[in-house]
CSV table of C-alpha atoms in Angstrom, one decimal:
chain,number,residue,atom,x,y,z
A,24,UNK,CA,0.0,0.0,0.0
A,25,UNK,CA,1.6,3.6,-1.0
A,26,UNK,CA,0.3,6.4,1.7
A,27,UNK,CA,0.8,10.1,1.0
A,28,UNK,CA,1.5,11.8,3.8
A,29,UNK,CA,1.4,15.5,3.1
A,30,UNK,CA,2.7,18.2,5.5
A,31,UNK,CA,1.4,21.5,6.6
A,32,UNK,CA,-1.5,22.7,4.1
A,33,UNK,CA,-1.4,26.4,4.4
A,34,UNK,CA,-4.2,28.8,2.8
A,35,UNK,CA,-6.0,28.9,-0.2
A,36,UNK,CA,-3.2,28.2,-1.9
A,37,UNK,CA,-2.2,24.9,-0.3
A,38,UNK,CA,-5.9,23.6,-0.6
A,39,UNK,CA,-5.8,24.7,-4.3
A,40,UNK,CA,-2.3,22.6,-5.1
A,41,UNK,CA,-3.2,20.0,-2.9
A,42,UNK,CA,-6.5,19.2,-4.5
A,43,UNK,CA,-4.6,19.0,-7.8
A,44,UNK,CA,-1.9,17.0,-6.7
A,45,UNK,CA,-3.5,14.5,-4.7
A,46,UNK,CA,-6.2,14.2,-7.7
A,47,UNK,CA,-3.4,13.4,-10.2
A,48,UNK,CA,-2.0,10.8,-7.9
A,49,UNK,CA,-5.2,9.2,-7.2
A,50,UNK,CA,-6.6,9.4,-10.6
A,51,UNK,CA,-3.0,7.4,-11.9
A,52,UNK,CA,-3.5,4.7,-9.0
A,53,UNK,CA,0.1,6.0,-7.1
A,54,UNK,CA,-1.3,6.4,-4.1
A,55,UNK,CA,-4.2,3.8,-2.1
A,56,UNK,CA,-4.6,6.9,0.7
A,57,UNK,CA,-3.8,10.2,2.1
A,58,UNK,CA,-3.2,11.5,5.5
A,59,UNK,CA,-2.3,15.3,5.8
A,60,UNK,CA,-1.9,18.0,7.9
A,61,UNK,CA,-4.7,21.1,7.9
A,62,UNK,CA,-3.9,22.9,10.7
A,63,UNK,CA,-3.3,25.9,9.0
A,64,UNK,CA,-6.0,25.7,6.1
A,65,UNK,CA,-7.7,28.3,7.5
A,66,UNK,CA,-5.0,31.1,5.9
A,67,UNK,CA,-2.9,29.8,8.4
A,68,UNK,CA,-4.6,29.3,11.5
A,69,UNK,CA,-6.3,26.2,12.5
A,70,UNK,CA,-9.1,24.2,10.0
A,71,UNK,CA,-13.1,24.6,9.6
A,72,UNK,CA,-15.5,21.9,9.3
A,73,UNK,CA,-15.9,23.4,5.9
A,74,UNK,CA,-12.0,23.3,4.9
A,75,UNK,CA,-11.8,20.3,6.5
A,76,UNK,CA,-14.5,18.6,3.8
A,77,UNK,CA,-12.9,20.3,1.0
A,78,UNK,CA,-9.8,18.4,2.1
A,79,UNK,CA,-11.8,15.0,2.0
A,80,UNK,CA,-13.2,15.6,-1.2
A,81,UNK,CA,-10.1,16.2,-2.9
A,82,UNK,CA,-8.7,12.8,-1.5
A,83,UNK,CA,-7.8,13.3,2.1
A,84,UNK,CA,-8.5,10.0,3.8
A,85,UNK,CA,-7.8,11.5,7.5
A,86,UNK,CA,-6.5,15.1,7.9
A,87,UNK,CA,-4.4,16.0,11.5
A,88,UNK,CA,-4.0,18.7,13.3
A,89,UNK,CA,-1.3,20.4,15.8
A,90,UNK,CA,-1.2,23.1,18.3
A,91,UNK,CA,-2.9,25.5,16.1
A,92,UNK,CA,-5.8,23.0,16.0
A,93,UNK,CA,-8.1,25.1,17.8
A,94,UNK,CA,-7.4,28.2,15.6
A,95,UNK,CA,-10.8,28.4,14.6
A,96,UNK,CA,-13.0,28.7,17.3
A,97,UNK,CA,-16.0,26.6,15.6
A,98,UNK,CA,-13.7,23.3,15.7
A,99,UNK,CA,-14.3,22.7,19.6
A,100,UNK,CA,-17.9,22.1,18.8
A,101,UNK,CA,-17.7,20.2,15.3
A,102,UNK,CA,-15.0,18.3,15.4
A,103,UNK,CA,-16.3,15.4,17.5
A,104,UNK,CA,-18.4,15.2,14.5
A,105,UNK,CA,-15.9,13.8,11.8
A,106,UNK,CA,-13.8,11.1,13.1
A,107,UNK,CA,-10.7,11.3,10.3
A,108,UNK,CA,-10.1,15.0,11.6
A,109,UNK,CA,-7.7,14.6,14.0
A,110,UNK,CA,-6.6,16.6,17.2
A,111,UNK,CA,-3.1,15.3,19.1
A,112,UNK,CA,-3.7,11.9,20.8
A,113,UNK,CA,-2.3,13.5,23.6
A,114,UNK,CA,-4.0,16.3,24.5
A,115,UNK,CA,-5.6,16.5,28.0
A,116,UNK,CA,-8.8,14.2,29.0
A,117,UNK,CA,-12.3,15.7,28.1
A,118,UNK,CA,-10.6,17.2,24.9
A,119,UNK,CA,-12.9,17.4,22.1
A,120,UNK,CA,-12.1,14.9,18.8
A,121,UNK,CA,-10.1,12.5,18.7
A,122,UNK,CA,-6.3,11.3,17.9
A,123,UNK,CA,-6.6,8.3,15.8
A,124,UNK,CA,-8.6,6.6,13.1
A,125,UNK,CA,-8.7,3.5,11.4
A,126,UNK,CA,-8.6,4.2,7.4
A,127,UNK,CA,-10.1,1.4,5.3
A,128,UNK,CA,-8.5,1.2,1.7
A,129,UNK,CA,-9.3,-1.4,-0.8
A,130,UNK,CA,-5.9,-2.9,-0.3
A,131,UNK,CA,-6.1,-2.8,3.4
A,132,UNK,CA,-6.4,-0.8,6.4
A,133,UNK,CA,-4.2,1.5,8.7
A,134,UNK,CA,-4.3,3.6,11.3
A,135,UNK,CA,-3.6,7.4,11.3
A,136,UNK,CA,-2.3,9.0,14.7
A,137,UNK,CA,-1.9,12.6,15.1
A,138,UNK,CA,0.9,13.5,18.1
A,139,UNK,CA,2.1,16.6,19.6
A,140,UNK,CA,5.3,17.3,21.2
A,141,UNK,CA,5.8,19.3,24.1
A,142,UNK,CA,9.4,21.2,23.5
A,143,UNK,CA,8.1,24.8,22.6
A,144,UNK,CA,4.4,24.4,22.0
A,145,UNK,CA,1.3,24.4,24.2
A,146,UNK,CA,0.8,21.9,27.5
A,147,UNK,CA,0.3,18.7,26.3
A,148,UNK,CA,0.4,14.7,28.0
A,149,UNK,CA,3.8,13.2,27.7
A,150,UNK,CA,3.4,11.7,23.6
A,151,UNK,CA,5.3,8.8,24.6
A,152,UNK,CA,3.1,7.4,27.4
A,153,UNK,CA,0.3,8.4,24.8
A,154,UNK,CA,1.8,6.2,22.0
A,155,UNK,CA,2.4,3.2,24.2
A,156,UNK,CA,-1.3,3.5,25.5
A,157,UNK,CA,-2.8,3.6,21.9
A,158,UNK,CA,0.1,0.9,20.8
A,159,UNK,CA,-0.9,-1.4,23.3
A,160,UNK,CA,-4.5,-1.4,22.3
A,161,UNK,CA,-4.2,-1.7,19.0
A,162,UNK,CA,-3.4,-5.0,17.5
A,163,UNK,CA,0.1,-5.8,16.6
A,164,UNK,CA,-0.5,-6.5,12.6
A,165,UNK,CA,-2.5,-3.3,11.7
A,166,UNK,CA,0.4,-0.2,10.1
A,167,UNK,CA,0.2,2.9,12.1
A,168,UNK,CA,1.4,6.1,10.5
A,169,UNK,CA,2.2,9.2,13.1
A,170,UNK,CA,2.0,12.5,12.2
A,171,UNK,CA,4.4,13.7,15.1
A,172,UNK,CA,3.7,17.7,15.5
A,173,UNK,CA,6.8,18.9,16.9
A,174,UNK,CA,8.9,22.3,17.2
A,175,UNK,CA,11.9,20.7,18.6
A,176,UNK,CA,14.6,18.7,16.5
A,177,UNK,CA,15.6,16.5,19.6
A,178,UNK,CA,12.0,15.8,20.0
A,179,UNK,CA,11.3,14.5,16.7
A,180,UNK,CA,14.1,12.7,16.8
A,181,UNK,CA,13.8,10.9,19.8
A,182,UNK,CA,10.9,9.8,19.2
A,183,UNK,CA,11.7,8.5,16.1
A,184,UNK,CA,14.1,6.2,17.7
A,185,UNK,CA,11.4,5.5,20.3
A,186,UNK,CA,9.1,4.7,17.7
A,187,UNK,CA,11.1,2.9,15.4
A,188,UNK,CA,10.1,-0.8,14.7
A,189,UNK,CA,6.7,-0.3,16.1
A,190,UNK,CA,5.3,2.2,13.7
A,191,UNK,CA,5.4,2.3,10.2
């Protein structure tokens, strides 16, 4: 299975290229799914319900999010609504949305996790304890792609070395 993971989406203009791209790719059979990053479709800060659609209509399969996920002050109260937009996994309890999602494709199925680190950004739950909570639950034979949103180097790097083997 080929997945496209697409980084930050920014504006107009990244919706516009990204619905091109990703229609290209999809039309020639490249790619079986598409996990990308809107947390800036809104010009830059945070995603509508109304972006967020556009995004899944040009071929997003789940879309995730970051620290700016809450940009747009409608999200809190629509985004319980559609389970492939995705706020960090490891945001405090009670948070609306959630972190992961199980995408069917006709070749087979994966699981998208969105993650935020906590180097430079807003208070979040310790990503690794979150990783090994959702890892442990899941079962062992299923490909999990993470979207790690992360200001920090260090942090991305260590947990790619703490991740690696166990994700895809």
């Amino acid at each position: 299975m080929k997945i496209l993971v697409v980084g930050d989406i920014v504006g107009s203009t990244g919706r516009r290229v990204f619905k091109e791209v990703v229609s290209r790719l999809r039309d020639e059979n490249v790619v079986q799914a598409v996990v990308v990053n809107g947390e800036n479709a809104a010009a830059g800060n945070g995603i509508t319900l109304t972006l967020a659609e556009e995004l899944f209509k040009a071929g997003a399969d789940a879309i995730t999010l970051g620290d700016h996920a809450w940009g747009q002050r409608e999200l809190e109260s629509t985004i319980s609504g559609e389970k492939r937009l995705l706020r960090p996994i490891n945001m405090p309890p009670g948070t609306p949305g959630q972190g992961c999602v199980t995408v069917q494709t006709a070749i087979g199925s994966f699981v998208a996790v969105n993650l935020m680190g906590r180097v430079f950004m807003n208070p979040a739950d310790c990503p690794f304890r979150a990783m090994d909570a959702l890892l442990a639950a899941l079962p062992r034979n299923i490909p999990v792609i993470v979207d790690f949103h992360a200001e920090a180097t260090s942090e991305k790097i260590a947990m790619g070395h703490y991740l690696d083997g166990r994700v895809a």
